[in-house]
mmCIF file of C-alpha atoms in Angstrom:
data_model
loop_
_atom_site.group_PDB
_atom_site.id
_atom_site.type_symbol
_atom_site.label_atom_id
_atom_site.label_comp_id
_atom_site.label_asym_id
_atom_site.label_seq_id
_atom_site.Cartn_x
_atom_site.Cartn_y
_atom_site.Cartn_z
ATOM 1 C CA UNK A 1 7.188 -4.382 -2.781
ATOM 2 C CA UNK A 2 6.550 -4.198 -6.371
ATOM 3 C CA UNK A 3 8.910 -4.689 -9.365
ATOM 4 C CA UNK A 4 10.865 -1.672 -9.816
ATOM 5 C CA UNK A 5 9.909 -1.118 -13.100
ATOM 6 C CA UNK A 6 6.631 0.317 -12.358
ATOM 7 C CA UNK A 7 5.174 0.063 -15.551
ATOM 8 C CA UNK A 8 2.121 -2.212 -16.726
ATOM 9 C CA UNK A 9 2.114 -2.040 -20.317
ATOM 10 C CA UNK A 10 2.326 -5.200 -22.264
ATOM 11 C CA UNK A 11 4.162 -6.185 -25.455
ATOM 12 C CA UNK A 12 3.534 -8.940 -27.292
ATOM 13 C CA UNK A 13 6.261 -10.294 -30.092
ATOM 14 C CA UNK A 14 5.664 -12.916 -32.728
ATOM 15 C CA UNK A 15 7.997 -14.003 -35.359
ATOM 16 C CA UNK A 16 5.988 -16.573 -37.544
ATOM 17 C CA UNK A 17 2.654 -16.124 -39.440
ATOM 18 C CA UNK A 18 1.244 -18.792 -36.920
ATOM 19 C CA UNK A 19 2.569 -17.112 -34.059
ATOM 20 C CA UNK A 20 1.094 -13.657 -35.451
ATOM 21 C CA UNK A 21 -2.208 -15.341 -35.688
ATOM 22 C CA UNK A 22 -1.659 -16.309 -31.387
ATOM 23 C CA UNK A 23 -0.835 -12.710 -31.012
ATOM 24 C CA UNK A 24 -3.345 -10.890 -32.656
ATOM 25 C CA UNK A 25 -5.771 -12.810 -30.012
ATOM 26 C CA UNK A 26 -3.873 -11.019 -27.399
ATOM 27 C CA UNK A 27 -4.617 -7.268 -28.373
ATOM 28 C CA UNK A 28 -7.658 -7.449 -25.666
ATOM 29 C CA UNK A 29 -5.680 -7.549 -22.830
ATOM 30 C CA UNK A 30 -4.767 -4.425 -23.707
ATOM 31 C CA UNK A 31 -0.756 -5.272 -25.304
ATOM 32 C CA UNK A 32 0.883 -4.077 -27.936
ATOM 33 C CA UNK A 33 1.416 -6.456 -30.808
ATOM 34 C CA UNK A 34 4.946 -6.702 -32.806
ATOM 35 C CA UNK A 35 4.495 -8.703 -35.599
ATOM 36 C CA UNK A 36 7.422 -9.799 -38.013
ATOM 37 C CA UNK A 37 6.637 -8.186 -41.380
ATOM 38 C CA UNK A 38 6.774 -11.467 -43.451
ATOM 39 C CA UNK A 39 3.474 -12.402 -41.529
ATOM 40 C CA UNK A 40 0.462 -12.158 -42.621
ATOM 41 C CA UNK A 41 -0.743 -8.260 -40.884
ATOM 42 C CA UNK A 42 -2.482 -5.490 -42.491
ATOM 43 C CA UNK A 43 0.389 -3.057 -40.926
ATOM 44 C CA UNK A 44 0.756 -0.681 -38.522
ATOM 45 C CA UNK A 45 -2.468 0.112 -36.476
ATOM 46 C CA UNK A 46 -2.806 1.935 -32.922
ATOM 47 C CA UNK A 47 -1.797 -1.300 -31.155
ATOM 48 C CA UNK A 48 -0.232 -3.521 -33.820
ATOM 49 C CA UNK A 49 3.088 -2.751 -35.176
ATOM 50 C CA UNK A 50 4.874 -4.543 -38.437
ATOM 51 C CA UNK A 51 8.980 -4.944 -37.825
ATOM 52 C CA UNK A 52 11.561 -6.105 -40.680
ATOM 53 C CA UNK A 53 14.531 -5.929 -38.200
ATOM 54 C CA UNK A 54 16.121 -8.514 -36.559
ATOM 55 C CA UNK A 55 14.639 -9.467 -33.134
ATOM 56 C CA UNK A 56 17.185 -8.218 -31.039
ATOM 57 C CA UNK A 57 17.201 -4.991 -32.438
ATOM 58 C CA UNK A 58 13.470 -4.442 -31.762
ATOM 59 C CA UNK A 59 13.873 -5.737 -28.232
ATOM 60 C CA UNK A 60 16.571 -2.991 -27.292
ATOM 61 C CA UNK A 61 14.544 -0.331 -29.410
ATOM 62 C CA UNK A 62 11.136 -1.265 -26.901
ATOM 63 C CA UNK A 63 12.542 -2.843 -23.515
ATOM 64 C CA UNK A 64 12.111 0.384 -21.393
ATOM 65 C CA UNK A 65 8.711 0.734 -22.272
ATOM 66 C CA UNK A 66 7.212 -2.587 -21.086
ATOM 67 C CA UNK A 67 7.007 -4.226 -17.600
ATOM 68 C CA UNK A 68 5.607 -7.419 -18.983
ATOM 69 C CA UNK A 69 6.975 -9.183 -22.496
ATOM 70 C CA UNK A 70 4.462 -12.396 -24.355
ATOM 71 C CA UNK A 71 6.767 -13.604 -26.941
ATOM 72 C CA UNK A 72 4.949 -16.437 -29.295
ATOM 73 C CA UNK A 73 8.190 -18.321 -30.324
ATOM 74 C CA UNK A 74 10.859 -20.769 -29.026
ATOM 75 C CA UNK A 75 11.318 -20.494 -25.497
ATOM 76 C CA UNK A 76 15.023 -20.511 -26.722
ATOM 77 C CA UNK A 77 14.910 -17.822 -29.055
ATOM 78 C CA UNK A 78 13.316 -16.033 -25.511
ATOM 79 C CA UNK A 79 15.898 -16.923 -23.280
ATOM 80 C CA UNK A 80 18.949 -16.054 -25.592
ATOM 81 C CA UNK A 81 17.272 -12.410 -26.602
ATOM 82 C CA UNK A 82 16.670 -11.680 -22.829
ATOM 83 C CA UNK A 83 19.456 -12.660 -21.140
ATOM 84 C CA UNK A 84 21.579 -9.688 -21.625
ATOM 85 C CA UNK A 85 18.663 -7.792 -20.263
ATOM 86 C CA UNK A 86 18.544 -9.544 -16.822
ATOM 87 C CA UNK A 87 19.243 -8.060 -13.847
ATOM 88 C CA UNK A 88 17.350 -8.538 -10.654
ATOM 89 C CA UNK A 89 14.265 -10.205 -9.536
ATOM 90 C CA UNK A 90 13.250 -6.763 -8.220
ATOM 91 C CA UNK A 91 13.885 -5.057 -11.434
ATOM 92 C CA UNK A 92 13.101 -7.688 -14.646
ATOM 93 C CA UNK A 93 10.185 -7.637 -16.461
ATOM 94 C CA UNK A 94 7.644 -10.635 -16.917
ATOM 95 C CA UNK A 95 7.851 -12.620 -19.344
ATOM 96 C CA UNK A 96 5.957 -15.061 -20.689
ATOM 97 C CA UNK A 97 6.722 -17.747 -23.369
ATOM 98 C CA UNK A 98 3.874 -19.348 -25.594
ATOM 99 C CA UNK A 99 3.897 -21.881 -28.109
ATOM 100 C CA UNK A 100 2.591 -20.740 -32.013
ATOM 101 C CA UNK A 101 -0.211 -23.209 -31.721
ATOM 102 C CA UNK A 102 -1.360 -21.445 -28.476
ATOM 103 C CA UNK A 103 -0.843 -24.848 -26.678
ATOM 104 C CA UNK A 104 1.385 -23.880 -23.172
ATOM 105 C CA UNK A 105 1.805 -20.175 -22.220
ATOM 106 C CA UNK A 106 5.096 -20.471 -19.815
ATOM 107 C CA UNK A 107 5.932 -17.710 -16.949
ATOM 108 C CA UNK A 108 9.535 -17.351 -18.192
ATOM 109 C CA UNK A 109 10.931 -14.928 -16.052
ATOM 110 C CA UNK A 110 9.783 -12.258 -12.716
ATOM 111 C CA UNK A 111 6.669 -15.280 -11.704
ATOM 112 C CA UNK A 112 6.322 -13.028 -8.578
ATOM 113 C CA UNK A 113 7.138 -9.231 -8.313
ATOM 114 C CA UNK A 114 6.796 -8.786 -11.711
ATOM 115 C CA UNK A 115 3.661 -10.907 -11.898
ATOM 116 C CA UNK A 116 4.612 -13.191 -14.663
ATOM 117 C CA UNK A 117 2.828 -15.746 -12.937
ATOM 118 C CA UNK A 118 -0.565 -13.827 -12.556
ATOM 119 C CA UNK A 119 -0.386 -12.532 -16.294
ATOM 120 C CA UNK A 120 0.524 -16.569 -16.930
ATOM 121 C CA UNK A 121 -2.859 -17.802 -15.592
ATOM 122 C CA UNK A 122 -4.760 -14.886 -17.073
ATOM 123 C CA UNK A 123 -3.497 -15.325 -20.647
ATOM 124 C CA UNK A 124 -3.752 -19.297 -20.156
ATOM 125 C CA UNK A 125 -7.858 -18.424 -19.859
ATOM 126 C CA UNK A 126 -7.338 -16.523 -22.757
ATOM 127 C CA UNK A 127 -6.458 -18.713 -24.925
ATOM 128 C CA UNK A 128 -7.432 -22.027 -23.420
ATOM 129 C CA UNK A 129 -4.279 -23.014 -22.934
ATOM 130 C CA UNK A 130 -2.190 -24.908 -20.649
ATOM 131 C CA UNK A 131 -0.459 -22.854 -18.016
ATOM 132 C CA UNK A 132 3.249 -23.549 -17.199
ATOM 133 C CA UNK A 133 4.455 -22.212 -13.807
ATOM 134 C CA UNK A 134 7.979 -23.522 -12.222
ATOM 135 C CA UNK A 135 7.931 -21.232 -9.121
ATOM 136 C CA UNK A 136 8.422 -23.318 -6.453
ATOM 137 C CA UNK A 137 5.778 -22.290 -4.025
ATOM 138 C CA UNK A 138 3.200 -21.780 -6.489
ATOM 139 C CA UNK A 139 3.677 -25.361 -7.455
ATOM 140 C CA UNK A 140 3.752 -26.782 -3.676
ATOM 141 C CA UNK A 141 0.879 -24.695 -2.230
ATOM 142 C CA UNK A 142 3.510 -22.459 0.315
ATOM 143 C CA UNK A 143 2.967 -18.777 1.243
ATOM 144 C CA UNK A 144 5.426 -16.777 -1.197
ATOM 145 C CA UNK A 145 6.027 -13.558 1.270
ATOM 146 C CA UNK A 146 7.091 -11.337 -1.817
ATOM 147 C CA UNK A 147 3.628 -11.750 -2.992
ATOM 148 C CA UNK A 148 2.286 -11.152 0.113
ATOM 149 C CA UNK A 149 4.532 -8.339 0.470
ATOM 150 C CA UNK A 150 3.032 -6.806 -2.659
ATOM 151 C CA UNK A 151 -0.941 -7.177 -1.172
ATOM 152 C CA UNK A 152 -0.350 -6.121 1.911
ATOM 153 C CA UNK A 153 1.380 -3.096 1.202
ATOM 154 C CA UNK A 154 4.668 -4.083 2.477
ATOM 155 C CA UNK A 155 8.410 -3.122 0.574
ATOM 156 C CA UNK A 156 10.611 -5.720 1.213
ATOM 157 C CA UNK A 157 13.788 -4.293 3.431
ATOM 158 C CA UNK A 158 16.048 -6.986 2.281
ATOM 159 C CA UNK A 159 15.145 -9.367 -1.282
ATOM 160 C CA UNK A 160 18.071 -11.842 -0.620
ATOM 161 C CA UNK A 161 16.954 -13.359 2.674
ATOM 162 C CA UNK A 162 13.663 -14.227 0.817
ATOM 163 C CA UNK A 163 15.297 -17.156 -1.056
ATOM 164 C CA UNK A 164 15.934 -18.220 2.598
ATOM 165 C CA UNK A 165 12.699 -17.963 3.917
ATOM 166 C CA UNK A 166 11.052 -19.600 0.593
ATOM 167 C CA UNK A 167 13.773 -22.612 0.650
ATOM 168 C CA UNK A 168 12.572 -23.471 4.149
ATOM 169 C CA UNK A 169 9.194 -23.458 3.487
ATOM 170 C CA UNK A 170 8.980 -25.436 0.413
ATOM 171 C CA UNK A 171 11.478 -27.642 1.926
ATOM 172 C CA UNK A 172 8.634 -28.232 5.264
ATOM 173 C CA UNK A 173 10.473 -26.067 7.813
ATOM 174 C CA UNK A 174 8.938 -23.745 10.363
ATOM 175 C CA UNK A 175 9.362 -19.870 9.837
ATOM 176 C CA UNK A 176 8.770 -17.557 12.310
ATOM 177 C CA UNK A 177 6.452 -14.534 12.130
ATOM 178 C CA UNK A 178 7.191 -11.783 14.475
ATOM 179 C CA UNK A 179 4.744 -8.685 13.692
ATOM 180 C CA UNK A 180 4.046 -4.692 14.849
ATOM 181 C CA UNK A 181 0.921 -5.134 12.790
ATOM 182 C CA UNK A 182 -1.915 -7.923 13.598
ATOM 183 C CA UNK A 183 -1.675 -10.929 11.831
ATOM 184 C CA UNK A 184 -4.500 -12.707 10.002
ATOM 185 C CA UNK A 185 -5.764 -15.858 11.739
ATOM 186 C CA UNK A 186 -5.662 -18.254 11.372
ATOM 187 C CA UNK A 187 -1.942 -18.514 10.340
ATOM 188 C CA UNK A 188 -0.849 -20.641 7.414
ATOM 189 C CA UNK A 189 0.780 -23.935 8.153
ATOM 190 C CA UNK A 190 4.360 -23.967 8.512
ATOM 191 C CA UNK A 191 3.955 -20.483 9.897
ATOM 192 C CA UNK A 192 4.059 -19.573 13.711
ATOM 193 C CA UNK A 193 4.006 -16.495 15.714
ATOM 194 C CA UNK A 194 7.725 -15.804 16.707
ATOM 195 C CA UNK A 195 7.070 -16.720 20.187
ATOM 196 C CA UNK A 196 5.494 -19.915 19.486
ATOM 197 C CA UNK A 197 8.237 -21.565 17.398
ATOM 198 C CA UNK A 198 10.213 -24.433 18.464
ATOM 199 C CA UNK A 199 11.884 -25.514 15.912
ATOM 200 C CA UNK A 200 12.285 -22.549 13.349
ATOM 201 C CA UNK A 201 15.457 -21.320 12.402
ATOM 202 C CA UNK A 202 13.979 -18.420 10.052
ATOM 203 C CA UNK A 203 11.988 -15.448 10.561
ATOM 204 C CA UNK A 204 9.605 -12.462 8.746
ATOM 205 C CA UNK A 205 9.680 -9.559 10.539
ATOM 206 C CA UNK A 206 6.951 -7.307 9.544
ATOM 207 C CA UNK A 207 7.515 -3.752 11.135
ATOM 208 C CA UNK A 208 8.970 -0.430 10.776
ATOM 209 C CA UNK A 209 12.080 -0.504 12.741
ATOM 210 C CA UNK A 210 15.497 -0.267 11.127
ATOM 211 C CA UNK A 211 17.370 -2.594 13.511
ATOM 212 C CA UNK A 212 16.573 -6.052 12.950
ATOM 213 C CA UNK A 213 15.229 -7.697 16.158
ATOM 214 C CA UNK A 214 17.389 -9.442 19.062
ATOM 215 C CA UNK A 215 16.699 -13.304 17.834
ATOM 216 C CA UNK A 216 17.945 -16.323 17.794
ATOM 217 C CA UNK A 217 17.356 -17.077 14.264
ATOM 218 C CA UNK A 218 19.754 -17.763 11.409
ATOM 219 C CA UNK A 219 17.872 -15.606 8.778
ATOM 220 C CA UNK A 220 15.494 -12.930 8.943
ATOM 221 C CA UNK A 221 12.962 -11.418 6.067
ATOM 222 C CA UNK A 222 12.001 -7.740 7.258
ATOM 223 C CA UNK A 223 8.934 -6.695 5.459
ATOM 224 C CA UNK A 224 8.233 -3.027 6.092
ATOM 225 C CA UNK A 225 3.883 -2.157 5.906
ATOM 226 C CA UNK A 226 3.554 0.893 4.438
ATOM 227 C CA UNK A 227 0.976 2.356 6.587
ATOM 228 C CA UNK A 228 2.437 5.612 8.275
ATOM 229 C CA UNK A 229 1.425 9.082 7.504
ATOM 230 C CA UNK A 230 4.403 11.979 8.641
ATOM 231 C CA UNK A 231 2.853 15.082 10.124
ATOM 232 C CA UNK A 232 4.601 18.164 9.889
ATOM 233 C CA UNK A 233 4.771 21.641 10.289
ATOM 234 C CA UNK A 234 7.187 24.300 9.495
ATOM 235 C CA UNK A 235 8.047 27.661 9.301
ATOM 236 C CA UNK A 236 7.392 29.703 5.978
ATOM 237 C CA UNK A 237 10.610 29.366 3.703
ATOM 238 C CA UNK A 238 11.955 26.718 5.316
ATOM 239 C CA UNK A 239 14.872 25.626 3.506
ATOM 240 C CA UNK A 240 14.640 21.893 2.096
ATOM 241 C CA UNK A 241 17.745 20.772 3.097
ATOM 242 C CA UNK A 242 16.881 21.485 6.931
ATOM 243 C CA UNK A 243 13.646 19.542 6.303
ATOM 244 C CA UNK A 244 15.001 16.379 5.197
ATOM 245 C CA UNK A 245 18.404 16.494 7.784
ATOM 246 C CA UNK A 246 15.425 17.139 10.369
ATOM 247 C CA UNK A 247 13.401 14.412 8.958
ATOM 248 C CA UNK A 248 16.486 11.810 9.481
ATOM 249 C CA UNK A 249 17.014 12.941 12.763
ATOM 250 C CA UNK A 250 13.451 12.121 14.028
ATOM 251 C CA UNK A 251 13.303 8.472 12.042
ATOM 252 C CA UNK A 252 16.362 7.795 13.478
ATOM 253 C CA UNK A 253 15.632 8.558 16.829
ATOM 254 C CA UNK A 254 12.492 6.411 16.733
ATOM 255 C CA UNK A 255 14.018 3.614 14.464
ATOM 256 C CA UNK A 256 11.736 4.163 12.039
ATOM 257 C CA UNK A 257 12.393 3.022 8.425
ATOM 258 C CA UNK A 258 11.468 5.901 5.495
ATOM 259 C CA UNK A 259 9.845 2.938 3.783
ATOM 260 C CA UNK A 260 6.695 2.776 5.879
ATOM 261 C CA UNK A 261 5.980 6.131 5.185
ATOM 262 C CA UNK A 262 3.174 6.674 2.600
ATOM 263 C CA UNK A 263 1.882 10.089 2.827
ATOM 264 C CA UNK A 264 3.047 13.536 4.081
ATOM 265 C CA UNK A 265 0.240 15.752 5.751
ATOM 266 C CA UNK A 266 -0.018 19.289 6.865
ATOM 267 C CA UNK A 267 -2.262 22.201 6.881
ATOM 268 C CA UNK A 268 -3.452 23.577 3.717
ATOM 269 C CA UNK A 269 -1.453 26.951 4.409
ATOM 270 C CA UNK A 270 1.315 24.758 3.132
ATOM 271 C CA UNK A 271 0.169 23.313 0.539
ATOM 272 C CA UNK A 272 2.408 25.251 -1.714
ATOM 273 C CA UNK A 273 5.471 25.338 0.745
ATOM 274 C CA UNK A 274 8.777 24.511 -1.146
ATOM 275 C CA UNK A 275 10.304 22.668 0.940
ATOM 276 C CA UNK A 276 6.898 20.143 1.836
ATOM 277 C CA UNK A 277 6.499 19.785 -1.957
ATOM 278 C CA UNK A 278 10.284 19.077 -2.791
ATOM 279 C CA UNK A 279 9.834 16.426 0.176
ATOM 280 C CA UNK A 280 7.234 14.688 -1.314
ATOM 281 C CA UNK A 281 8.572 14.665 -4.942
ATOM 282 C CA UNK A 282 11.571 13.418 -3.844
ATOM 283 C CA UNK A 283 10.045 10.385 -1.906
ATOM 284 C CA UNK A 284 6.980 10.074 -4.198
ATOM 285 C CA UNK A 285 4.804 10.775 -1.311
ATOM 286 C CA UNK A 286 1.513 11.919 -1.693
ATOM 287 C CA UNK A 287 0.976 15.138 0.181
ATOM 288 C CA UNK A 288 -2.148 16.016 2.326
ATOM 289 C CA UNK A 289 -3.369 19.285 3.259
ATOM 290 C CA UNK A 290 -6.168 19.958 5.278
ATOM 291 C CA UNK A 291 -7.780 23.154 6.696
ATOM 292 C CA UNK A 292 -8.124 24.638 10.852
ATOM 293 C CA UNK A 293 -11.040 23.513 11.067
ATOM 294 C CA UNK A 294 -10.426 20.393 10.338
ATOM 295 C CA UNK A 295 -7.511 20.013 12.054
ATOM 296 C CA UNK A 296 -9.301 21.668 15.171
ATOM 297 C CA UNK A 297 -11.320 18.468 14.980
ATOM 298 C CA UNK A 298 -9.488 16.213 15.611
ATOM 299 C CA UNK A 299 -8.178 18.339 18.845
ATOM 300 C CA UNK A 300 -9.982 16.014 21.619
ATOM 301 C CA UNK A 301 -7.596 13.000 20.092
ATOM 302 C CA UNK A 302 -4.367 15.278 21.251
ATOM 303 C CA UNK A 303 -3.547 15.655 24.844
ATOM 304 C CA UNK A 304 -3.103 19.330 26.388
ATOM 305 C CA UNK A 305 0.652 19.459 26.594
ATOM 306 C CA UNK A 306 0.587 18.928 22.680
ATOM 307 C CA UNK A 307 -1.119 21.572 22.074
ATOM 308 C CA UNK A 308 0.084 25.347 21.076
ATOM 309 C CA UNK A 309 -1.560 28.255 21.904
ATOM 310 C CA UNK A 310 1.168 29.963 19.473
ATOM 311 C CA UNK A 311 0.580 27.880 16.753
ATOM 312 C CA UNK A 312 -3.358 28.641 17.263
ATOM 313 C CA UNK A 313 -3.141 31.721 16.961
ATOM 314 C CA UNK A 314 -1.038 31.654 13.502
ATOM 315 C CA UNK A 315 -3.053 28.945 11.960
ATOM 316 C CA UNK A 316 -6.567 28.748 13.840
ATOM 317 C CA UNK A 317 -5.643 24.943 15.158
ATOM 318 C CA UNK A 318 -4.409 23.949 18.047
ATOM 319 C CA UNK A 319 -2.131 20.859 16.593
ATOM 320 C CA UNK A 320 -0.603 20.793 12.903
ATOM 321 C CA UNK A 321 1.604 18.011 12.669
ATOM 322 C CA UNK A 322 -0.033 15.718 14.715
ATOM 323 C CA UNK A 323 -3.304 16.292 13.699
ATOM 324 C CA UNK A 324 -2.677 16.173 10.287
ATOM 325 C CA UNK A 325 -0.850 12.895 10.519
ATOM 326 C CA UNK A 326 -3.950 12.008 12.305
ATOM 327 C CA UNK A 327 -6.486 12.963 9.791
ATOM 328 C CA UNK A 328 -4.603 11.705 7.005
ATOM 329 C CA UNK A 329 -3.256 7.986 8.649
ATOM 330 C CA UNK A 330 -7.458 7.777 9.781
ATOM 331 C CA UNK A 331 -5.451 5.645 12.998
ATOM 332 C CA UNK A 332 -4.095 6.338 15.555
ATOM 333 C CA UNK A 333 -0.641 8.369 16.283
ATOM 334 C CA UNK A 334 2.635 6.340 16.491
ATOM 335 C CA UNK A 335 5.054 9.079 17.745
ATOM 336 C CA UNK A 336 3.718 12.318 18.967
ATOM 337 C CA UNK A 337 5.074 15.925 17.629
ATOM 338 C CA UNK A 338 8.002 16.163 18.150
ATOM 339 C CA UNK A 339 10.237 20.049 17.828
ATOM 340 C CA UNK A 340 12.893 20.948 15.541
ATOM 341 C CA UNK A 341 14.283 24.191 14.856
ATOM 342 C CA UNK A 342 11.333 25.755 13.113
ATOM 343 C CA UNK A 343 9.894 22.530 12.497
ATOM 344 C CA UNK A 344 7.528 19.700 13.769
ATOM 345 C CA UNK A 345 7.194 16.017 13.032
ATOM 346 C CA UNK A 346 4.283 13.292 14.224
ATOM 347 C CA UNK A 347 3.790 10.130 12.771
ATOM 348 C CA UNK A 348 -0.430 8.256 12.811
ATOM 349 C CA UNK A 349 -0.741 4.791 11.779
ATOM 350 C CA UNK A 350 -3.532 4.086 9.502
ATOM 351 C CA UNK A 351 -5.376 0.578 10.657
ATOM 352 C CA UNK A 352 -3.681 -2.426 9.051
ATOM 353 C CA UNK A 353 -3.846 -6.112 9.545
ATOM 354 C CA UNK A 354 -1.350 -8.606 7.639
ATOM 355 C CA UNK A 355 -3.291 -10.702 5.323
ATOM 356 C CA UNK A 356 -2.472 -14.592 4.126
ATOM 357 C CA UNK A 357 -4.622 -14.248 0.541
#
């Protein structure tokens, strides 16, 4: 799960002409500079930008355009000019606090999802300076599963049972790990395989089913891997609001959170369907297309009673949905096609294993 935001650009902000001087070191990261105008700057350029108004007022001018904020001033002055900005781990920017003299860069705010500790480290190399990170496991060595979330591909079902999961690890508890998706060995320590634990009263679930699973544990982290490629097929014209009540139909018959769905596939005859491409805009899923032939490919992989002598002789394949899911995912299929009124759904799993680095 990344930070909400979605958005990579940097800014950095200096008020004094010795802070200017830090920030001007910064432009190669790539960032945008805002230097107060009293400094010493030669004005605006392409990435370097001369303000005369008072700090707060450039912050609410700029703050929707950065995911990550380097202010060279008084971590403070920071903390007072963001705090009316702060909502959610899931949604704040990064940012970083660093002395004029370039002494201590501190990850301020969003050390994790919005990778304030990362951008911490790499400015700290920068500038040869010291680097100043609070999060809690970061500083005792433990597995933080919202980072791992983030490289393994995984949205995060539910953010507030990570505090949870973190507290009991930094404080030497067990946590559970209880997985649809093969898990990395070895494990980390502290970490055990659901079935194995003894003394755990936590859990990560990483899967794609809605309902949490029948434990006995107090609190439970559901991490969703975003690995699952939806197959489909459809008549021409088919309205868009059929396709998406037919599309929660078949997740909900399987259990089957949207979140581990990554991609959309069909055959290229669709490829300019409506109601395919108002699918994938409105989930931001990237949509597949792929011709008879190769669909007709992938035919040996789909047993007999899944195939359509009807639907071969519209498109020249055998199999849409399913072997388009199949094409697409690269895996191996998770729920075969399955038939709704003028349309059909399969879901492939592309090859994943749950990584610890």
């Amino acid at each position: 799960m990344s930070n909400l935001r979605e958005n990579n650009k940097i800014a950095v902000i200096a008020l004094t002409q010795g802070g200017c001087r830090t920030a001007l070191r910064l432009r190669e990261l790539p960032a945008d500079v805002y230097l107060k105008a009293r400094a010493e700057a030669n004005g605006d350029t392409a990435d370097t930008h001369i303000f005369d108004c008072p700090l707060a007022e450039l912050l609410a001018k700029i703050f929707p355009r950065y995911g990550a904020f380097i202010m060279v001033m008084a971590a403070g002055i920071a903390v007072r000019q963001f705090a009316p900005y702060v909502r959610h781990k899931t949604y704040d920017p990064a940012v970083l606090v660093i002395d004029e003299q370039a002494s201590f860069v501190i990850s301020l705010l969003s050390g994790h999802l919005g990778g304030g500790n990362a951008l911490c480290r790499r400015v700290s190399e920068l500038l040869g300076a010291t680097s100043v990170i609070t999060t809690a496991t970061d500083v005792t060595g433990k597995p933080a599963f919202d980072l791992l979330a983030q490289a393994n591909h995984c949205a995060i079902a539910n953010i507030a049972a990570l505090k949870h999961i973190s507290g009991a690890l930094v404080n030497g508890e067990q946590v559970a790990v209880l997985s649809d998706i093969p898990l990395a060995e070895p494990l980390p320590p502290d970490i055990c395989r659901a079935e194995e634990a003894q003394n755990a009263r936590n859990l990560v679930y990483i899967g794609y089913q809605t309902a949490t699973p029948a434990t006995r544990f107090k609190h439970v982290l559901r991490l969703i891997p975003q690995n699952l490629v939806l197959g489909v097929g459809c008549k021409r014209n088919t309205p868009a609001e059929d396709l998406r009540r037919a599309l929660d139909q078949f997740l909900a018959a399987h259990g089957i959170n949207p979140l581990a769905i990554k991609a959309i596939a069909s055959i290229d005859l669709k490829k300019d369907e409506p109601a395919l491409l108002a699918l994938s805009a409105e989930y931001k899923l990237r949509f597949r297309t792929f011709s008879a032939a190769e669909l007709a490919g992938v035919s040996a992989q789909i047993t007999a009673d899944r195939k359509s002598a009807f639907v071969t002789s519209i498109t020249g394949a055998p199999s849409v949905a399913q072997a388009a899911a199949l094409l697409a995912a690269g895996g191996k299929t998770l729920v075969p096609k399955e038939i709704y009124p003028g349309i059909t759904f399969s879901l492939a799993a592309t090859p994943m294993t749950f990584r610890w680095q």
